[in-house]
Short mmCIF file of C-alpha atoms and ligand atoms in Angstrom, two decimals:
data_model
loop_
_atom_site.label_atom_id
_atom_site.label_comp_id
_atom_site.label_asym_id
_atom_site.label_seq_id
_atom_site.Cartn_x
_atom_site.Cartn_y
_atom_site.Cartn_z
CA MET D 254 90.49 139.85 18.75
CA SER D 255 88.50 136.96 17.42
CA SER D 256 86.09 135.30 19.79
CA LYS D 257 86.84 132.12 17.87
CA SER D 258 90.39 132.00 19.23
CA PRO D 259 91.28 128.46 20.20
CA ILE D 260 91.30 128.19 24.00
CA GLY D 261 93.20 125.75 26.20
CA ILE D 262 92.43 125.24 29.88
CA ASP D 263 94.74 123.56 32.34
CA LEU D 264 92.36 122.62 35.15
CA GLY D 265 94.97 121.91 37.81
CA THR D 266 94.60 120.44 41.28
CA THR D 267 96.01 123.54 42.95
CA PHE D 268 96.16 126.10 40.13
CA SER D 269 94.41 126.55 36.82
CA VAL D 270 95.56 128.40 33.74
CA VAL D 271 93.80 129.46 30.56
CA ALA D 272 95.51 130.34 27.28
CA TYR D 273 94.43 131.30 23.76
CA LEU D 274 96.12 131.40 20.37
CA ASP D 275 96.68 134.85 18.99
CA GLY D 276 96.30 135.78 15.32
CA SER D 277 99.69 134.32 14.46
CA GLY D 278 98.99 131.06 16.27
CA ARG D 279 101.09 131.86 19.32
CA PRO D 280 99.80 130.64 22.71
CA ILE D 281 99.26 133.45 25.23
CA THR D 282 98.26 133.03 28.87
CA ILE D 283 95.21 135.05 29.86
CA VAL D 284 95.64 137.28 32.90
CA ASN D 285 92.79 136.70 35.36
CA GLY D 286 90.59 139.32 37.03
CA GLU D 287 93.11 139.64 39.85
CA GLY D 288 95.96 140.35 37.44
CA ASP D 289 97.61 136.91 37.78
CA LEU D 290 98.55 134.28 35.21
CA ILE D 291 97.47 131.42 37.42
CA THR D 292 94.25 131.04 39.41
CA PRO D 293 94.13 128.94 42.58
CA SER D 294 91.66 126.06 42.10
CA VAL D 295 89.90 126.94 45.33
CA VAL D 296 86.21 127.80 45.83
CA LEU D 297 84.70 129.69 48.75
CA PHE D 298 81.00 129.11 49.27
CA ASP D 299 79.98 132.40 50.74
CA GLY D 300 76.29 132.13 51.52
CA LYS D 301 74.60 131.74 48.15
CA SER D 302 77.47 132.81 45.92
CA ALA D 303 80.80 131.15 45.15
CA VAL D 304 84.12 132.95 45.02
CA VAL D 305 86.97 131.32 43.12
CA GLY D 306 90.72 131.89 43.30
CA LYS D 307 92.90 134.14 45.38
CA GLU D 308 90.06 135.55 47.52
CA ALA D 309 88.95 132.03 48.38
CA VAL D 310 92.51 131.12 49.40
CA LYS D 311 92.63 134.09 51.75
CA ALA D 312 89.39 133.01 53.38
CA ALA D 313 90.58 129.41 53.76
CA VAL D 314 92.43 130.10 56.98
CA MET D 315 89.50 131.83 58.67
CA GLU D 316 86.65 129.73 57.30
CA PRO D 317 87.99 126.34 56.25
CA GLU D 318 84.50 124.80 56.43
CA LEU D 319 83.35 127.02 53.54
CA ILE D 320 86.27 126.10 51.29
CA ALA D 321 86.54 123.47 48.59
CA ASP D 322 90.06 122.76 47.34
CA PHE D 323 91.75 119.77 45.67
CA ALA D 324 88.38 118.80 44.16
CA LYS D 325 90.27 117.37 41.17
CA ARG D 326 91.40 114.50 43.38
CA ASP D 327 87.76 113.55 43.94
CA MET D 328 86.70 113.68 40.29
CA GLY D 329 85.01 110.41 39.44
CA SER D 330 83.55 110.07 42.95
CA MET D 331 79.94 110.75 43.85
CA PHE D 332 80.76 113.54 46.28
CA TYR D 333 83.54 115.90 47.19
CA SER D 334 85.39 114.51 50.21
CA LYS D 335 84.03 116.99 52.73
CA LYS D 336 80.82 118.95 53.29
CA VAL D 337 81.15 122.59 52.28
CA GLY D 338 78.93 125.08 54.04
CA GLY D 339 76.90 122.09 55.25
CA GLN D 340 76.32 120.82 51.70
CA GLN D 341 77.50 117.67 50.02
CA LEU D 342 78.51 118.62 46.50
CA PRO D 343 79.57 116.56 43.51
CA PRO D 344 83.20 117.36 42.58
CA GLU D 345 82.03 118.25 39.05
CA VAL D 346 80.08 121.17 40.46
CA ILE D 347 83.12 122.55 42.29
CA GLN D 348 85.27 122.16 39.18
CA SER D 349 82.59 123.79 37.05
CA LEU D 350 82.70 126.91 39.25
CA ILE D 351 86.46 127.13 38.70
CA LEU D 352 85.99 126.68 34.96
CA GLU D 353 83.30 129.31 34.93
CA LYS D 354 85.64 131.82 36.54
CA LEU D 355 88.32 131.01 33.93
CA LYS D 356 85.72 131.41 31.20
CA ASN D 357 84.66 134.81 32.54
CA ASP D 358 88.28 135.96 32.75
CA ALA D 359 88.91 134.82 29.17
CA GLU D 360 85.74 136.53 27.94
CA ARG D 361 86.77 139.78 29.56
CA LYS D 362 89.75 139.75 27.22
CA LEU D 363 88.41 138.01 24.12
CA GLY D 364 84.66 138.51 24.12
CA PRO D 365 82.39 135.44 24.08
CA ILE D 366 84.64 132.43 23.68
CA GLY D 367 84.09 129.46 21.48
CA LYS D 368 85.31 125.95 21.89
CA VAL D 369 87.90 124.83 24.41
CA VAL D 370 90.28 121.99 25.10
CA VAL D 371 90.57 120.99 28.77
CA THR D 372 93.52 118.99 30.07
CA VAL D 373 93.46 115.92 32.30
CA PRO D 374 96.27 113.90 33.87
CA ALA D 375 97.31 111.09 31.54
CA PHE D 376 96.61 108.71 34.37
CA PHE D 377 92.98 109.81 34.82
CA ASN D 378 90.65 106.86 34.49
CA GLU D 379 87.49 106.98 32.42
CA PRO D 380 85.07 108.19 35.12
CA ARG D 381 87.45 111.05 36.00
CA ARG D 382 87.63 112.02 32.32
CA LYS D 383 83.87 111.98 32.01
CA ALA D 384 83.54 114.06 35.18
CA THR D 385 85.91 116.66 33.68
CA GLN D 386 83.85 116.93 30.51
CA ASP D 387 80.69 117.18 32.59
CA ALA D 388 82.20 119.97 34.72
CA ALA D 389 83.03 121.93 31.56
CA GLN D 390 79.51 121.43 30.27
CA LEU D 391 78.09 122.68 33.59
CA ALA D 392 80.30 125.76 33.26
CA GLY D 393 78.66 126.50 29.92
CA LEU D 394 81.78 125.66 27.93
CA GLU D 395 81.75 123.93 24.60
CA VAL D 396 84.40 121.24 24.88
CA LEU D 397 86.24 120.41 21.68
CA ASP D 398 88.09 117.69 23.49
CA ILE D 399 90.09 116.75 26.54
CA ILE D 400 93.82 116.11 26.16
CA ASN D 401 96.38 114.53 28.45
CA GLU D 402 98.53 117.04 30.31
CA PRO D 403 101.92 115.55 29.35
CA THR D 404 100.89 115.45 25.71
CA ALA D 405 99.92 119.10 25.93
CA ALA D 406 103.23 119.89 27.59
CA ALA D 407 105.15 118.07 24.84
CA ILE D 408 103.26 120.02 22.16
CA ALA D 409 104.02 123.34 23.87
CA PHE D 410 107.61 122.28 24.30
CA GLY D 411 107.99 121.31 20.67
CA TYR D 412 106.50 124.61 19.64
CA GLN D 413 108.41 126.81 22.05
CA VAL D 414 111.81 125.22 22.11
CA GLY D 415 111.82 125.04 18.38
CA PHE D 416 112.79 121.46 17.71
CA LEU D 417 109.75 121.50 15.48
CA ASP D 418 110.22 123.21 12.15
CA ALA D 419 107.80 125.71 10.60
CA LYS D 420 105.45 122.90 9.55
CA GLY D 421 105.30 121.63 13.13
CA GLU D 422 107.43 118.59 12.38
CA ALA D 423 110.30 117.38 14.53
CA ARG D 424 113.65 117.70 12.76
CA LYS D 425 114.71 114.33 14.10
CA LYS D 426 112.95 111.63 16.09
CA GLU D 427 112.68 112.65 19.72
CA THR D 428 111.82 110.45 22.70
CA ILE D 429 110.69 112.69 25.49
CA LEU D 430 110.05 111.74 29.08
CA VAL D 431 107.54 114.13 30.61
CA TYR D 432 107.74 114.14 34.42
CA ASP D 433 104.75 116.10 35.72
CA LEU D 434 104.57 116.68 39.47
CA GLY D 435 101.82 119.18 40.20
CA GLY D 436 99.96 120.16 43.32
CA GLY D 437 97.99 116.96 43.70
CA THR D 438 98.81 114.53 40.93
CA PHE D 439 101.86 112.90 39.44
CA ASP D 440 102.26 111.58 35.89
CA VAL D 441 105.10 110.20 33.83
CA THR D 442 104.63 109.85 30.10
CA LEU D 443 106.97 108.78 27.37
CA MET D 444 106.28 110.53 24.09
CA GLU D 445 107.77 109.94 20.70
CA ILE D 446 107.76 112.74 18.21
CA GLU D 447 108.52 111.72 14.69
CA GLY D 448 107.83 114.15 11.90
CA SER D 449 104.49 115.62 12.84
CA GLU D 450 103.30 112.66 14.88
CA PHE D 451 103.14 112.92 18.64
CA THR D 452 102.69 109.47 20.09
CA ALA D 453 102.42 108.65 23.76
CA ILE D 454 104.03 105.26 24.16
CA ALA D 455 103.53 104.63 27.85
CA THR D 456 102.12 106.40 30.81
CA GLY D 457 101.87 105.87 34.53
CA GLY D 458 101.21 107.89 37.59
CA ASP D 459 99.61 108.49 40.88
CA VAL D 460 96.45 110.56 41.35
CA PHE D 461 97.25 110.78 45.04
CA LEU D 462 100.72 112.26 44.94
CA GLY D 463 101.65 115.90 44.54
CA GLY D 464 103.01 119.01 46.19
CA ILE D 465 100.32 118.85 48.87
CA ASP D 466 101.90 115.63 50.19
CA TRP D 467 105.21 117.45 50.67
CA ASP D 468 103.27 120.20 52.47
CA ARG D 469 101.47 117.72 54.70
CA ARG D 470 104.73 116.02 55.66
CA LEU D 471 106.23 119.32 56.65
CA ALA D 472 103.03 120.42 58.43
CA ASP D 473 103.17 117.24 60.52
CA TYR D 474 106.80 117.92 61.35
CA ILE D 475 105.94 121.44 62.53
CA ALA D 476 102.93 120.20 64.50
CA ASP D 477 104.98 117.47 66.21
CA LYS D 478 107.64 119.98 67.27
CA PHE D 479 104.91 122.36 68.45
CA ARG D 480 103.24 119.60 70.46
CA ASP D 481 106.56 118.59 72.07
CA LYS D 482 107.17 122.17 73.13
CA HIS D 483 103.66 122.87 74.39
CA HIS D 484 103.01 119.74 76.48
CA GLY D 485 100.90 117.81 74.02
CA PHE D 486 98.86 120.75 72.69
CA ASP D 487 98.32 119.79 69.04
CA PRO D 488 97.47 122.46 66.44
CA ARG D 489 96.00 119.72 64.20
CA GLN D 490 93.03 119.45 66.54
CA ASP D 491 91.06 122.13 64.72
CA ALA D 492 90.46 122.80 61.05
CA ALA D 493 91.80 126.35 61.16
CA GLY D 494 95.02 125.10 62.81
CA ILE D 495 95.50 122.54 60.01
CA GLN D 496 94.92 125.19 57.33
CA ARG D 497 97.50 127.50 58.87
CA LEU D 498 99.99 124.68 59.32
CA LEU D 499 99.62 123.80 55.64
CA LYS D 500 100.01 127.41 54.61
CA GLU D 501 103.22 127.79 56.62
CA ALA D 502 104.50 124.45 55.31
CA GLU D 503 103.90 125.48 51.70
CA ASP D 504 105.66 128.80 52.21
CA VAL D 505 108.64 127.06 53.81
CA LYS D 506 108.74 124.48 51.02
CA ARG D 507 108.81 127.15 48.33
CA THR D 508 111.53 129.09 50.13
CA LEU D 509 113.60 125.93 50.43
CA SER D 510 113.53 125.64 46.64
CA ALA D 511 115.57 128.84 46.52
CA ARG D 512 117.51 128.75 49.82
CA ASP D 513 119.39 126.15 51.84
CA GLN D 514 117.81 127.00 55.14
CA VAL D 515 114.77 128.82 56.49
CA ALA D 516 113.27 129.61 59.90
CA ILE D 517 109.80 128.17 60.44
CA THR D 518 107.56 130.34 62.59
CA PHE D 519 104.19 129.08 63.68
CA GLU D 520 101.68 130.45 66.15
CA HIS D 521 98.52 128.86 67.37
CA VAL D 522 96.08 130.08 70.03
CA GLY D 523 98.63 132.35 71.63
CA GLN D 524 101.43 129.73 71.66
CA GLY D 525 104.32 129.80 69.23
CA ILE D 526 107.29 127.94 67.87
CA ARG D 527 110.31 128.99 65.86
CA LEU D 528 112.68 126.44 64.43
CA PRO D 529 115.19 126.36 61.62
CA ILE D 530 115.01 123.73 58.89
CA THR D 531 117.56 123.00 56.17
CA ARG D 532 116.84 121.87 52.64
CA THR D 533 118.63 118.61 53.42
CA GLU D 534 116.35 117.99 56.42
CA PHE D 535 113.29 118.70 54.26
CA GLU D 536 114.59 116.30 51.62
CA GLU D 537 115.09 113.60 54.24
CA LEU D 538 111.58 114.14 55.59
CA THR D 539 110.06 113.63 52.15
CA ALA D 540 112.52 111.16 50.59
CA ASP D 541 109.93 108.38 50.33
CA LEU D 542 107.59 110.62 48.31
CA LEU D 543 110.33 111.37 45.81
CA GLU D 544 111.18 107.65 45.70
CA ARG D 545 107.59 106.89 44.68
CA THR D 546 108.05 109.12 41.65
CA ARG D 547 111.36 107.42 40.82
CA PHE D 548 109.68 104.02 41.02
CA THR D 549 106.85 105.10 38.69
CA THR D 550 109.32 106.65 36.25
CA ARG D 551 111.31 103.40 36.09
CA SER D 552 108.17 101.29 35.58
CA VAL D 553 106.98 103.49 32.72
CA LEU D 554 110.36 103.11 30.99
CA LYS D 555 110.23 99.39 31.57
CA GLU D 556 106.73 99.10 30.18
CA ALA D 557 107.81 100.98 27.07
CA LYS D 558 110.81 98.61 26.84
CA LEU D 559 113.14 101.59 26.78
CA GLN D 560 116.37 102.49 28.57
CA TRP D 561 117.38 105.93 29.76
CA SER D 562 119.83 106.01 26.86
CA ASP D 563 116.86 105.96 24.45
CA VAL D 564 115.41 109.14 25.97
CA THR D 565 116.50 112.29 24.15
CA ARG D 566 114.85 114.91 26.36
CA LEU D 567 113.67 115.09 29.92
CA LEU D 568 110.86 117.56 30.36
CA LEU D 569 109.69 118.80 33.75
CA VAL D 570 106.17 120.11 34.18
CA GLY D 571 104.15 121.08 37.27
CA GLY D 572 105.02 123.53 40.02
CA SER D 573 106.50 120.89 42.31
CA THR D 574 109.33 120.17 39.88
CA ARG D 575 110.80 123.43 41.12
CA MET D 576 112.01 121.51 44.17
CA PRO D 577 115.72 120.95 43.57
CA MET D 578 115.44 117.35 44.83
CA VAL D 579 113.37 116.47 41.75
CA GLN D 580 115.93 117.71 39.27
CA THR D 581 118.84 116.14 41.18
CA MET D 582 117.13 112.77 41.37
CA LEU D 583 116.20 112.74 37.68
CA GLU D 584 119.61 113.83 36.46
CA GLU D 585 121.31 111.25 38.65
CA GLU D 586 118.84 108.59 37.53
CA SER D 587 118.99 109.34 33.81
CA GLY D 588 122.39 110.88 33.13
CA LEU D 589 120.49 113.51 31.11
CA LYS D 590 120.26 117.23 31.67
CA VAL D 591 116.77 118.33 32.64
CA ASP D 592 115.14 120.72 30.21
CA ARG D 593 113.83 123.72 32.15
CA SER D 594 113.17 125.98 29.21
CA LEU D 595 109.42 125.81 29.55
CA SER D 596 107.37 127.70 32.13
CA PRO D 597 106.14 124.80 34.28
CA ASP D 598 102.96 126.69 35.12
CA GLU D 599 101.89 127.66 31.62
CA ALA D 600 103.14 124.84 29.41
CA VAL D 601 100.08 122.64 29.75
CA ALA D 602 97.55 125.40 28.99
CA HIS D 603 99.67 126.52 26.01
CA GLY D 604 99.80 122.98 24.64
CA ALA D 605 96.02 122.69 25.09
CA ALA D 606 95.48 125.94 23.15
CA LEU D 607 97.78 124.70 20.36
CA TYR D 608 95.81 121.44 20.27
CA ALA D 609 92.53 123.38 20.17
CA GLY D 610 93.95 125.29 17.21
CA LEU D 611 94.77 122.03 15.48
CA LEU D 612 91.29 120.60 16.04
CA LEU D 613 89.57 123.78 14.90
CA ALA D 614 91.72 123.93 11.77
CA ARG D 615 90.70 120.36 11.01
CA GLN D 616 87.02 121.24 11.40
CA ASP D 617 87.31 124.41 9.36
CA ASP D 618 86.46 123.81 5.68
CA SER D 619 86.47 127.45 4.67
CA PRO D 620 88.71 128.36 1.71
CA ASP D 621 90.67 130.86 3.80
CA LYS D 622 91.46 128.15 6.30
CA PRO D 623 94.69 129.05 8.07
CA SER D 624 97.59 126.78 7.21
CA LYS D 625 98.17 124.91 10.44
CA PRO D 626 100.81 122.31 11.15
CA ALA D 627 99.50 118.91 10.20
CA MET D 628 100.36 117.65 13.65
CA SER D 629 98.75 114.43 14.80
CA VAL D 630 98.49 113.25 18.36
CA ARG D 631 98.11 109.67 19.51
CA ASN D 632 97.59 108.56 23.06
CA VAL D 633 97.59 105.31 24.93
CA SER D 634 95.04 104.00 27.41
CA SER D 635 96.10 104.49 31.00
CA HIS D 636 94.30 101.53 32.63
CA ASP D 637 93.28 98.00 31.68
CA LEU D 638 89.67 97.79 30.58
CA GLY D 639 88.06 94.60 31.77
CA VAL D 640 84.81 92.77 32.19
CA LEU D 641 84.08 91.30 35.59
CA SER D 642 82.41 87.92 35.61
CA LYS D 643 82.35 84.72 37.61
CA ASP D 644 84.82 81.97 36.90
CA PRO D 645 82.55 79.13 35.67
CA VAL D 646 84.63 76.53 37.52
CA THR D 647 85.44 78.15 40.86
CA GLY D 648 82.63 80.72 40.99
CA ARG D 649 85.18 83.35 42.02
CA PRO D 650 85.22 86.85 40.46
CA MET D 651 87.29 86.99 37.31
CA ASN D 652 88.57 90.02 35.41
CA SER D 653 88.80 89.44 31.65
CA VAL D 654 91.00 92.23 30.34
CA MET D 655 89.61 93.44 27.02
CA ILE D 656 91.98 96.34 26.34
CA PRO D 657 95.30 96.29 28.19
CA ARG D 658 96.76 99.56 29.46
CA ASN D 659 99.12 101.45 27.18
CA THR D 660 97.20 100.36 24.06
CA VAL D 661 97.36 102.99 21.32
CA LEU D 662 94.06 104.86 21.00
CA PRO D 663 91.50 104.83 19.48
CA VAL D 664 90.82 101.13 19.92
CA THR D 665 87.79 98.86 19.66
CA LYS D 666 87.58 95.35 21.06
CA GLY D 667 84.62 93.04 20.84
CA LYS D 668 83.46 90.25 23.13
CA ARG D 669 80.94 87.54 22.33
CA TYR D 670 78.23 86.47 24.71
CA ARG D 671 75.50 83.90 24.29
CA THR D 672 72.05 84.05 25.78
CA ALA D 673 71.56 81.37 28.41
CA LYS D 674 67.89 80.59 27.95
CA LEU D 675 65.01 80.87 25.50
CA GLY D 676 63.41 84.32 25.46
CA GLN D 677 66.12 85.96 27.58
CA LYS D 678 65.52 89.73 27.52
CA ASN D 679 68.72 91.17 28.98
CA ILE D 680 72.41 90.60 29.37
CA VAL D 681 74.23 92.48 32.11
CA ILE D 682 77.97 93.17 31.91
CA ASN D 683 80.08 94.71 34.64
CA VAL D 684 82.80 96.91 33.16
CA ILE D 685 85.85 97.86 35.21
CA GLU D 686 89.18 99.64 34.81
CA GLY D 687 92.42 98.49 36.42
CA GLY D 688 92.50 95.91 39.19
CA ASP D 689 94.04 92.46 39.47
CA SER D 690 92.94 89.18 37.87
CA ALA D 691 90.03 88.93 40.33
CA GLY D 692 89.06 92.57 39.81
CA ARG D 693 90.36 93.64 43.23
CA ASN D 694 91.28 97.37 43.48
CA SER D 695 89.56 98.08 40.18
CA THR D 696 87.43 101.12 39.38
CA PRO D 697 83.88 100.13 38.50
CA ILE D 698 82.81 101.93 35.35
CA GLY D 699 79.30 100.66 35.50
CA ARG D 700 76.77 98.04 34.51
CA CYS D 701 76.11 97.73 30.81
CA THR D 702 72.73 96.23 30.11
CA ILE D 703 71.81 94.86 26.73
CA GLN D 704 68.10 95.41 26.85
CA ASP D 705 64.96 94.52 24.99
CA LEU D 706 66.34 91.49 23.21
CA PRO D 707 63.71 90.28 20.70
CA ASP D 708 60.98 87.96 21.98
CA ASP D 709 61.53 84.22 21.81
CA LEU D 710 65.23 84.52 21.08
CA PRO D 711 66.63 81.00 21.16
CA ALA D 712 69.09 80.11 23.91
CA GLY D 713 72.68 80.43 22.71
CA THR D 714 72.04 83.46 20.46
CA VAL D 715 75.25 85.40 19.96
CA VAL D 716 75.38 88.94 21.33
CA GLU D 717 78.50 90.92 20.51
CA VAL D 718 79.61 93.77 22.71
CA TYR D 719 82.12 96.32 21.39
CA PHE D 720 84.17 98.49 23.72
CA THR D 721 85.74 101.58 22.16
CA TYR D 722 88.18 103.90 23.82
CA GLY D 723 88.25 107.17 21.89
CA GLU D 724 91.47 109.10 21.34
CA ASN D 725 90.70 111.00 24.53
CA GLY D 726 90.27 107.90 26.67
CA ARG D 727 86.48 108.12 26.84
CA LEU D 728 84.59 104.84 26.61
CA LYS D 729 81.72 103.88 24.30
CA VAL D 730 80.00 100.53 24.42
CA GLU D 731 77.85 99.08 21.66
CA GLY D 732 75.97 95.81 21.34
CA ARG D 733 75.15 93.85 18.19
CA LEU D 734 73.10 90.80 17.35
CA PRO D 735 75.03 89.42 14.36
CA ASP D 736 72.51 86.64 13.58
CA LEU D 737 69.74 89.22 13.27
CA LYS D 738 72.04 91.80 11.66
CA ARG D 739 70.97 94.55 14.05
CA LYS D 740 72.21 96.68 16.86
CA ALA D 741 71.21 95.83 20.40
CA VAL D 742 69.79 98.44 22.75
CA LEU D 743 72.41 99.09 25.37
CA SER D 744 72.49 101.32 28.39
CA ILE D 745 75.23 102.00 30.92
CA GLU D 746 74.32 102.59 34.50
CA ARG D 747 77.42 104.34 35.71
CA ALA D 748 78.87 103.44 39.07
CA SER D 749 79.88 107.01 39.83
CA GLY D 750 79.58 110.62 38.76
CA LEU D 751 76.53 112.48 37.54
CA ASN D 752 74.01 110.76 35.29
CA ASP D 753 72.22 112.76 32.58
CA ASP D 754 69.30 113.69 34.84
CA LYS D 755 71.55 114.89 37.64
CA LEU D 756 73.69 116.84 35.15
CA ASP D 757 70.57 118.54 33.89
CA GLU D 758 69.39 119.31 37.38
CA TRP D 759 72.76 120.80 38.40
CA GLY D 760 72.94 122.71 35.14
CA LYS D 761 69.64 124.38 35.99
CA ARG D 762 70.64 125.08 39.60
CA LEU D 763 73.93 126.66 38.55
CA LYS D 764 72.23 128.74 35.86
CA ALA D 765 69.67 129.96 38.38
CA GLY D 766 72.55 130.85 40.74
CA ARG D 767 74.07 132.94 37.97
CA GLY D 768 70.74 134.69 37.54
CA LYS D 769 70.38 133.56 33.93
P1 AMP T 1092 100.73 122.97 39.63
O1 AMP T 1092 99.51 122.16 39.99
O2 AMP T 1092 101.50 122.41 38.52
O3 AMP T 1092 100.44 124.42 39.48
O4 AMP T 1092 101.71 122.87 40.89
C1 AMP T 1092 101.40 123.45 42.10
C2 AMP T 1092 102.31 122.87 43.14
O5 AMP T 1092 103.63 123.37 42.91
C3 AMP T 1092 101.92 123.28 44.55
O6 AMP T 1092 102.01 122.14 45.39
C4 AMP T 1092 102.98 124.28 44.90
O7 AMP T 1092 103.24 124.28 46.31
C5 AMP T 1092 104.18 123.76 44.14
N1 AMP T 1092 105.20 124.79 43.91
C6 AMP T 1092 105.06 125.94 43.22
N2 AMP T 1092 106.20 126.65 43.26
C7 AMP T 1092 107.08 125.93 44.00
C8 AMP T 1092 108.44 126.11 44.42
N3 AMP T 1092 109.11 127.21 44.09
N4 AMP T 1092 109.03 125.14 45.15
C9 AMP T 1092 108.33 124.03 45.51
N5 AMP T 1092 107.06 123.79 45.14
C10 AMP T 1092 106.43 124.73 44.41
#
């Protein structure tokens, strides 16, 4: 087996999957050290070492304070939402431990692995994308690129279902709606596949909606019934009680995907409850969550200026799409039959491996270069990119959108500034993503400072700032002084995540922990 096999990693909120391309270019899921195809994205901090996956899940009930799960939801924040083992950790570090475990599992099968593609939700903003790349770097992985999960799913689908011919081209134009409801995130993406071009035309989603929200709803239902029965004694009062409630809720939820009714049994500190629940009752309890996904799906169609009748295939990805309510709602909404031919757990990792294969083939100039499909992938930006300034008239904050969401990537937009006074040395620009016209509810990307402007620069000198979103949604900012025909020195002080020094420091700490 070649250690240069292209590798794709689906770094999921609840589960992660790693796949490689075999000699004939077929994506294969790698079985982990425990013998499973999927690895729970859960880390147990056991004294000095970290345990990832199934063992960590088992420990979660007994030692919830040592467990980090759902860290993907916190990517792009300074710290993971709770202290683990008394420590405040950046989410990148938790994710890097998961990636490291996947890397080790892959290396057990393939030998030292080369470059990888890691997937991110299409709706991830720029700081979350950066944090994902940083986590991979901390794990000692060489990242070829990141790719959006729905795009990866569409690639895997095209490959597996065979609407692509041998050259990787679609036989006819397809408009695919990818509905991805995972453990902790929800995405809808409309993709067009024409010939060998995969183009995302619109995307939308919710980083705070996924299977866990269905679990929490059911856990609250169980806890309320328990409290009613046991005179106000609430199992949610301690962390272990919450963990066990969530575990029972998830089990019940999964069973209700296959059966119409199930008996919930829950015990806490010597008290117990047993109550039946039907699938219909569960669907009523969680109807508003499903409605949120319907709303997002409709808005994405609207933004793409498409009708359901334009959609040729409806693709479901993510473990939570196994809930029958999802399929029923989508079929009723669209009049289309849902395509379930793809393994919802593996599709994204397979697509990522296929994409890694494509990128490696592009980089490979050797004469015996394998003949790969000349597939090309184009994405759109998932959030408005804006500059926050003060309205000169009212003095109120003002968001000037430079690159509107759903713009085809890569894209570069420039903005002109003028120095205000003679000898001005710096210009500071606040860059944001999303938000309204006053910048409310936006994500701060950071402060860009154009530094070290030449001495004695006259007032009113033009400074141009160029914002580039790469194909993968990562941002680059450059400054130019057109009158002087030179580049300006520019630095970004990021509002969140790990800066280069911190990355270095964590890299060293993690390496030392590995004994290398
Ligand atoms: P993913 O992140 O795509 O692996 O999705 C994981 C989510 O899928 C978790 O919230 C699981 O509880 C959920 N899930 C997996 N299997 C089922 C099932 N049979 N019925 C309902 N939800 C499921």
